[in-house]
Amino acid sequence: MALDELKSALPDYAKDLKLNLGSVIGNSDLPQQQLWGTVLACAIASRSPRVLSELEPEAKANLSPEAYTAAKSAAAVMAMNNVYYRTRHLLSDPEYNNLRAGLRMNVIGNPGVEKVDFELWSLAVSAINGCGMCLDSHEQVLRKAGQDRETIQEAFKIAAVLQAVGATLDAEATLAANG
């Protein structure tokens, strides 16, 4: 299993990450589609080749073709939106909030899967990318759709752990290459 490969690749100093990786994915209460869509979108957002290459095959095996594509779409569109909306939020000039974005985001309106699943994946990617406006927006949509805080928290726990695992494994690979 890819999860075991990732856990065994982590150095001893990252024991907490090993444990957390097993619990947030291996013991998740999320339905399979929500879980593996979150895992795939976050693996992409982590920008870690190792995390993505280890987890993508299992995600693909656990998702319908439509959900697989939608999870990748969530990572792609949120990579753009998180930069745009985070920047707009961080600028001190409030007039930017009155300007039309003018960016295509059609997949958000028609993701090819249940809207709740896509919103959950978008929230998780936004957690990795640190966009408060997007986090608030997706959390509000999820709450209005009846999702509880525990479900939403599961998604951003997965995001946190996969981001940390990716950063750690990539750092170790760089250190090993530098001898």
PDB file of C-alpha atoms in Angstrom:
ATOM      1  CA  MET A   1       0.000   0.000   0.000  1.00  0.00           C
ATOM      2  CA  ALA A   2       1.265   3.490  -0.892  1.00  0.00           C
ATOM      3  CA  LEU A   3       0.448   4.771   2.570  1.00  0.00           C
ATOM      4  CA  ASP A   4       2.877   2.279   4.080  1.00  0.00           C
ATOM      5  CA  GLU A   5       5.540   3.314   1.543  1.00  0.00           C
ATOM      6  CA  LEU A   6       5.172   6.955   2.543  1.00  0.00           C
ATOM      7  CA  LYS A   7       5.236   6.145   6.246  1.00  0.00           C
ATOM      8  CA  SER A   8       8.357   4.026   5.904  1.00  0.00           C
ATOM      9  CA  ALA A   9      10.076   6.723   3.858  1.00  0.00           C
ATOM     10  CA  LEU A  10       9.662   9.280   6.641  1.00  0.00           C
ATOM     11  CA  PRO A  11      12.696   9.773   8.890  1.00  0.00           C
ATOM     12  CA  ASP A  12      12.568   8.889  12.581  1.00  0.00           C
ATOM     13  CA  TYR A  13      12.322  12.533  13.605  1.00  0.00           C
ATOM     14  CA  ALA A  14       8.968  12.691  11.781  1.00  0.00           C
ATOM     15  CA  LYS A  15       7.329   9.909  13.803  1.00  0.00           C
ATOM     16  CA  ASP A  16       4.311  12.126  14.470  1.00  0.00           C
ATOM     17  CA  LEU A  17       3.780  12.484  10.730  1.00  0.00           C
ATOM     18  CA  LYS A  18       3.880   8.696  10.316  1.00  0.00           C
ATOM     19  CA  LEU A  19       1.199   8.298  12.960  1.00  0.00           C
ATOM     20  CA  ASN A  20      -0.904  11.148  11.610  1.00  0.00           C
ATOM     21  CA  LEU A  21      -0.661   9.879   8.037  1.00  0.00           C
ATOM     22  CA  GLY A  22      -2.044   6.533   9.141  1.00  0.00           C
ATOM     23  CA  SER A  23      -4.864   8.094  11.103  1.00  0.00           C
ATOM     24  CA  VAL A  24      -6.057  10.821   8.728  1.00  0.00           C
ATOM     25  CA  ILE A  25      -6.180   8.515   5.717  1.00  0.00           C
ATOM     26  CA  GLY A  26      -6.254   4.996   7.150  1.00  0.00           C
ATOM     27  CA  ASN A  27      -8.834   5.740   9.845  1.00  0.00           C
ATOM     28  CA  SER A  28     -10.875   8.479   8.186  1.00  0.00           C
ATOM     29  CA  ASP A  29     -14.634   8.565   8.606  1.00  0.00           C
ATOM     30  CA  LEU A  30     -15.067  10.325   5.265  1.00  0.00           C
ATOM     31  CA  PRO A  31     -16.898   8.439   2.519  1.00  0.00           C
ATOM     32  CA  GLN A  32     -14.459   6.911  -0.001  1.00  0.00           C
ATOM     33  CA  GLN A  33     -15.056   9.525  -2.698  1.00  0.00           C
ATOM     34  CA  GLN A  34     -14.598  12.436  -0.317  1.00  0.00           C
ATOM     35  CA  LEU A  35     -11.530  10.833   1.242  1.00  0.00           C
ATOM     36  CA  TRP A  36      -9.690   9.909  -1.928  1.00  0.00           C
ATOM     37  CA  GLY A  37     -10.682  13.086  -3.752  1.00  0.00           C
ATOM     38  CA  THR A  38      -9.273  15.067  -0.832  1.00  0.00           C
ATOM     39  CA  VAL A  39      -6.113  12.944  -0.831  1.00  0.00           C
ATOM     40  CA  LEU A  40      -5.571  13.393  -4.572  1.00  0.00           C
ATOM     41  CA  ALA A  41      -6.281  17.137  -4.605  1.00  0.00           C
ATOM     42  CA  CYS A  42      -3.995  17.659  -1.597  1.00  0.00           C
ATOM     43  CA  ALA A  43      -1.247  15.463  -3.033  1.00  0.00           C
ATOM     44  CA  ILE A  44      -1.266  17.663  -6.126  1.00  0.00           C
ATOM     45  CA  ALA A  45      -1.399  20.858  -4.058  1.00  0.00           C
ATOM     46  CA  SER A  46       1.491  19.694  -1.882  1.00  0.00           C
ATOM     47  CA  ARG A  47       3.745  19.981  -4.935  1.00  0.00           C
ATOM     48  CA  SER A  48       5.647  16.928  -3.727  1.00  0.00           C
ATOM     49  CA  PRO A  49       6.435  14.483  -6.526  1.00  0.00           C
ATOM     50  CA  ARG A  50       6.878  11.672  -4.001  1.00  0.00           C
ATOM     51  CA  VAL A  51       3.550  12.234  -2.242  1.00  0.00           C
ATOM     52  CA  LEU A  52       1.706  12.492  -5.551  1.00  0.00           C
ATOM     53  CA  SER A  53       3.365   9.464  -7.146  1.00  0.00           C
ATOM     54  CA  GLU A  54       2.713   7.293  -4.075  1.00  0.00           C
ATOM     55  CA  LEU A  55      -0.916   8.303  -3.473  1.00  0.00           C
ATOM     56  CA  GLU A  56      -2.258   8.899  -6.995  1.00  0.00           C
ATOM     57  CA  PRO A  57      -2.619   5.206  -7.983  1.00  0.00           C
ATOM     58  CA  GLU A  58      -4.645   4.407  -4.878  1.00  0.00           C
ATOM     59  CA  ALA A  59      -6.755   7.527  -5.336  1.00  0.00           C
ATOM     60  CA  LYS A  60      -7.412   6.560  -8.958  1.00  0.00           C
ATOM     61  CA  ALA A  61      -8.410   3.044  -7.882  1.00  0.00           C
ATOM     62  CA  ASN A  62     -10.857   4.426  -5.288  1.00  0.00           C
ATOM     63  CA  LEU A  63     -12.460   7.134  -7.435  1.00  0.00           C
ATOM     64  CA  SER A  64     -14.751   7.046 -10.425  1.00  0.00           C
ATOM     65  CA  PRO A  65     -13.197   8.591 -13.542  1.00  0.00           C
ATOM     66  CA  GLU A  66     -15.429  11.634 -13.005  1.00  0.00           C
ATOM     67  CA  ALA A  67     -14.349  12.063  -9.377  1.00  0.00           C
ATOM     68  CA  TYR A  68     -10.689  11.551 -10.304  1.00  0.00           C
ATOM     69  CA  THR A  69     -10.912  14.333 -12.886  1.00  0.00           C
ATOM     70  CA  ALA A  70     -12.907  16.571 -10.542  1.00  0.00           C
ATOM     71  CA  ALA A  71     -10.326  16.229  -7.753  1.00  0.00           C
ATOM     72  CA  LYS A  72      -7.569  17.195 -10.175  1.00  0.00           C
ATOM     73  CA  SER A  73      -9.763  20.082 -11.364  1.00  0.00           C
ATOM     74  CA  ALA A  74     -10.217  21.272  -7.781  1.00  0.00           C
ATOM     75  CA  ALA A  75      -6.442  21.355  -7.304  1.00  0.00           C
ATOM     76  CA  ALA A  76      -5.972  23.212 -10.597  1.00  0.00           C
ATOM     77  CA  VAL A  77      -8.627  25.873 -10.203  1.00  0.00           C
ATOM     78  CA  MET A  78      -7.785  26.482  -6.553  1.00  0.00           C
ATOM     79  CA  ALA A  79      -4.088  26.904  -7.402  1.00  0.00           C
ATOM     80  CA  MET A  80      -5.230  29.923  -9.422  1.00  0.00           C
ATOM     81  CA  ASN A  81      -8.017  31.152  -7.148  1.00  0.00           C
ATOM     82  CA  ASN A  82      -5.974  30.881  -3.965  1.00  0.00           C
ATOM     83  CA  VAL A  83      -3.284  33.178  -5.358  1.00  0.00           C
ATOM     84  CA  TYR A  84      -5.812  35.633  -6.787  1.00  0.00           C
ATOM     85  CA  TYR A  85      -8.102  35.877  -3.752  1.00  0.00           C
ATOM     86  CA  ARG A  86      -5.311  35.729  -1.180  1.00  0.00           C
ATOM     87  CA  THR A  87      -3.585  38.618  -2.960  1.00  0.00           C
ATOM     88  CA  ARG A  88      -6.803  40.607  -3.207  1.00  0.00           C
ATOM     89  CA  HIS A  89      -7.367  40.058   0.505  1.00  0.00           C
ATOM     90  CA  LEU A  90      -3.802  41.003   1.482  1.00  0.00           C
ATOM     91  CA  LEU A  91      -3.719  44.239  -0.482  1.00  0.00           C
ATOM     92  CA  SER A  92      -4.594  47.192   1.731  1.00  0.00           C
ATOM     93  CA  ASP A  93      -6.557  48.950  -1.041  1.00  0.00           C
ATOM     94  CA  PRO A  94     -10.200  47.804  -0.663  1.00  0.00           C
ATOM     95  CA  GLU A  95     -11.011  48.933  -4.210  1.00  0.00           C
ATOM     96  CA  TYR A  96      -9.617  45.641  -5.560  1.00  0.00           C
ATOM     97  CA  ASN A  97     -12.688  43.968  -4.047  1.00  0.00           C
ATOM     98  CA  ASN A  98     -14.841  45.977  -6.468  1.00  0.00           C
ATOM     99  CA  LEU A  99     -12.991  44.815  -9.567  1.00  0.00           C
ATOM    100  CA  ARG A 100     -14.257  41.897 -11.615  1.00  0.00           C
ATOM    101  CA  ALA A 101     -11.914  38.904 -11.430  1.00  0.00           C
ATOM    102  CA  GLY A 102     -12.318  38.055 -15.100  1.00  0.00           C
ATOM    103  CA  LEU A 103     -10.848  34.573 -14.551  1.00  0.00           C
ATOM    104  CA  ARG A 104     -12.536  31.427 -15.841  1.00  0.00           C
ATOM    105  CA  MET A 105     -13.774  29.164 -13.042  1.00  0.00           C
ATOM    106  CA  ASN A 106     -16.500  27.185 -14.823  1.00  0.00           C
ATOM    107  CA  VAL A 107     -15.530  23.910 -13.170  1.00  0.00           C
ATOM    108  CA  ILE A 108     -16.726  25.226  -9.800  1.00  0.00           C
ATOM    109  CA  GLY A 109     -20.269  25.507 -11.150  1.00  0.00           C
ATOM    110  CA  ASN A 110     -20.202  22.148 -12.906  1.00  0.00           C
ATOM    111  CA  PRO A 111     -17.497  19.894 -11.423  1.00  0.00           C
ATOM    112  CA  GLY A 112     -18.945  16.581 -12.637  1.00  0.00           C
ATOM    113  CA  VAL A 113     -19.431  15.274  -9.068  1.00  0.00           C
ATOM    114  CA  GLU A 114     -21.538  16.192  -6.075  1.00  0.00           C
ATOM    115  CA  LYS A 115     -21.007  19.878  -5.305  1.00  0.00           C
ATOM    116  CA  VAL A 116     -20.286  19.069  -1.645  1.00  0.00           C
ATOM    117  CA  ASP A 117     -17.381  16.794  -2.587  1.00  0.00           C
ATOM    118  CA  PHE A 118     -15.849  19.399  -4.890  1.00  0.00           C
ATOM    119  CA  GLU A 119     -16.253  22.090  -2.234  1.00  0.00           C
ATOM    120  CA  LEU A 120     -14.542  19.868   0.343  1.00  0.00           C
ATOM    121  CA  TRP A 121     -11.605  19.244  -1.992  1.00  0.00           C
ATOM    122  CA  SER A 122     -11.406  22.970  -2.781  1.00  0.00           C
ATOM    123  CA  LEU A 123     -11.356  23.800   0.918  1.00  0.00           C
ATOM    124  CA  ALA A 124      -8.542  21.316   1.547  1.00  0.00           C
ATOM    125  CA  VAL A 125      -6.436  22.742  -1.287  1.00  0.00           C
ATOM    126  CA  SER A 126      -7.134  26.252   0.006  1.00  0.00           C
ATOM    127  CA  ALA A 127      -5.805  25.183   3.401  1.00  0.00           C
ATOM    128  CA  ILE A 128      -2.516  24.133   1.812  1.00  0.00           C
ATOM    129  CA  ASN A 129      -2.327  27.322  -0.218  1.00  0.00           C
ATOM    130  CA  GLY A 130      -3.273  29.532   2.737  1.00  0.00           C
ATOM    131  CA  CYS A 131      -6.152  31.511   1.255  1.00  0.00           C
ATOM    132  CA  GLY A 132      -8.418  32.711   4.041  1.00  0.00           C
ATOM    133  CA  MET A 133     -11.054  34.127   1.690  1.00  0.00           C
ATOM    134  CA  CYS A 134     -11.356  30.803  -0.134  1.00  0.00           C
ATOM    135  CA  LEU A 135     -11.390  28.841   3.115  1.00  0.00           C
ATOM    136  CA  ASP A 136     -14.246  30.962   4.452  1.00  0.00           C
ATOM    137  CA  SER A 137     -16.164  30.767   1.182  1.00  0.00           C
ATOM    138  CA  HIS A 138     -15.931  26.975   0.829  1.00  0.00           C
ATOM    139  CA  GLU A 139     -16.585  26.366   4.525  1.00  0.00           C
ATOM    140  CA  GLN A 140     -19.777  28.443   4.338  1.00  0.00           C
ATOM    141  CA  VAL A 141     -21.010  26.522   1.282  1.00  0.00           C
ATOM    142  CA  LEU A 142     -20.269  23.220   3.016  1.00  0.00           C
ATOM    143  CA  ARG A 143     -22.009  24.261   6.239  1.00  0.00           C
ATOM    144  CA  LYS A 144     -25.068  25.475   4.302  1.00  0.00           C
ATOM    145  CA  ALA A 145     -25.147  22.092   2.557  1.00  0.00           C
ATOM    146  CA  GLY A 146     -25.354  20.373   5.963  1.00  0.00           C
ATOM    147  CA  GLN A 147     -21.746  19.288   6.397  1.00  0.00           C
ATOM    148  CA  ASP A 148     -20.637  19.238  10.017  1.00  0.00           C
ATOM    149  CA  ARG A 149     -17.451  20.801  11.331  1.00  0.00           C
ATOM    150  CA  GLU A 150     -15.900  17.386  11.953  1.00  0.00           C
ATOM    151  CA  THR A 151     -16.180  16.479   8.262  1.00  0.00           C
ATOM    152  CA  ILE A 152     -14.669  19.799   7.236  1.00  0.00           C
ATOM    153  CA  GLN A 153     -11.908  19.374   9.801  1.00  0.00           C
ATOM    154  CA  GLU A 154     -11.101  15.912   8.373  1.00  0.00           C
ATOM    155  CA  ALA A 155     -10.359  17.557   5.030  1.00  0.00           C
ATOM    156  CA  PHE A 156      -7.991  20.158   6.394  1.00  0.00           C
ATOM    157  CA  LYS A 157      -6.302  17.595   8.628  1.00  0.00           C
ATOM    158  CA  ILE A 158      -5.523  15.570   5.506  1.00  0.00           C
ATOM    159  CA  ALA A 159      -4.234  18.749   3.868  1.00  0.00           C
ATOM    160  CA  ALA A 160      -1.993  19.548   6.838  1.00  0.00           C
ATOM    161  CA  VAL A 161      -0.504  16.076   7.073  1.00  0.00           C
ATOM    162  CA  LEU A 162       0.097  15.626   3.339  1.00  0.00           C
ATOM    163  CA  GLN A 163       1.719  19.054   3.123  1.00  0.00           C
ATOM    164  CA  ALA A 164       4.012  18.211   6.051  1.00  0.00           C
ATOM    165  CA  VAL A 165       4.859  14.772   4.650  1.00  0.00           C
ATOM    166  CA  GLY A 166       5.683  16.298   1.281  1.00  0.00           C
ATOM    167  CA  ALA A 167       7.863  19.012   2.780  1.00  0.00           C
ATOM    168  CA  THR A 168       9.726  16.488   4.926  1.00  0.00           C
ATOM    169  CA  LEU A 169      10.307  13.940   2.161  1.00  0.00           C
ATOM    170  CA  ASP A 170      11.371  16.605  -0.327  1.00  0.00           C
ATOM    171  CA  ALA A 171      13.792  18.105   2.207  1.00  0.00           C
ATOM    172  CA  GLU A 172      15.280  14.692   2.936  1.00  0.00           C
ATOM    173  CA  ALA A 173      15.693  13.981  -0.788  1.00  0.00           C
ATOM    174  CA  THR A 174      17.488  17.283  -1.259  1.00  0.00           C
ATOM    175  CA  LEU A 175      19.734  16.690   1.744  1.00  0.00           C
ATOM    176  CA  ALA A 176      20.585  13.169   0.528  1.00  0.00           C
ATOM    177  CA  ALA A 177      21.412  14.479  -2.953  1.00  0.00           C
ATOM    178  CA  ASN A 178      23.697  17.119  -1.479  1.00  0.00           C
ATOM    179  CA  GLY A 179      25.523  14.376   0.398  1.00  0.00           C
TER     180      GLY A 179
END
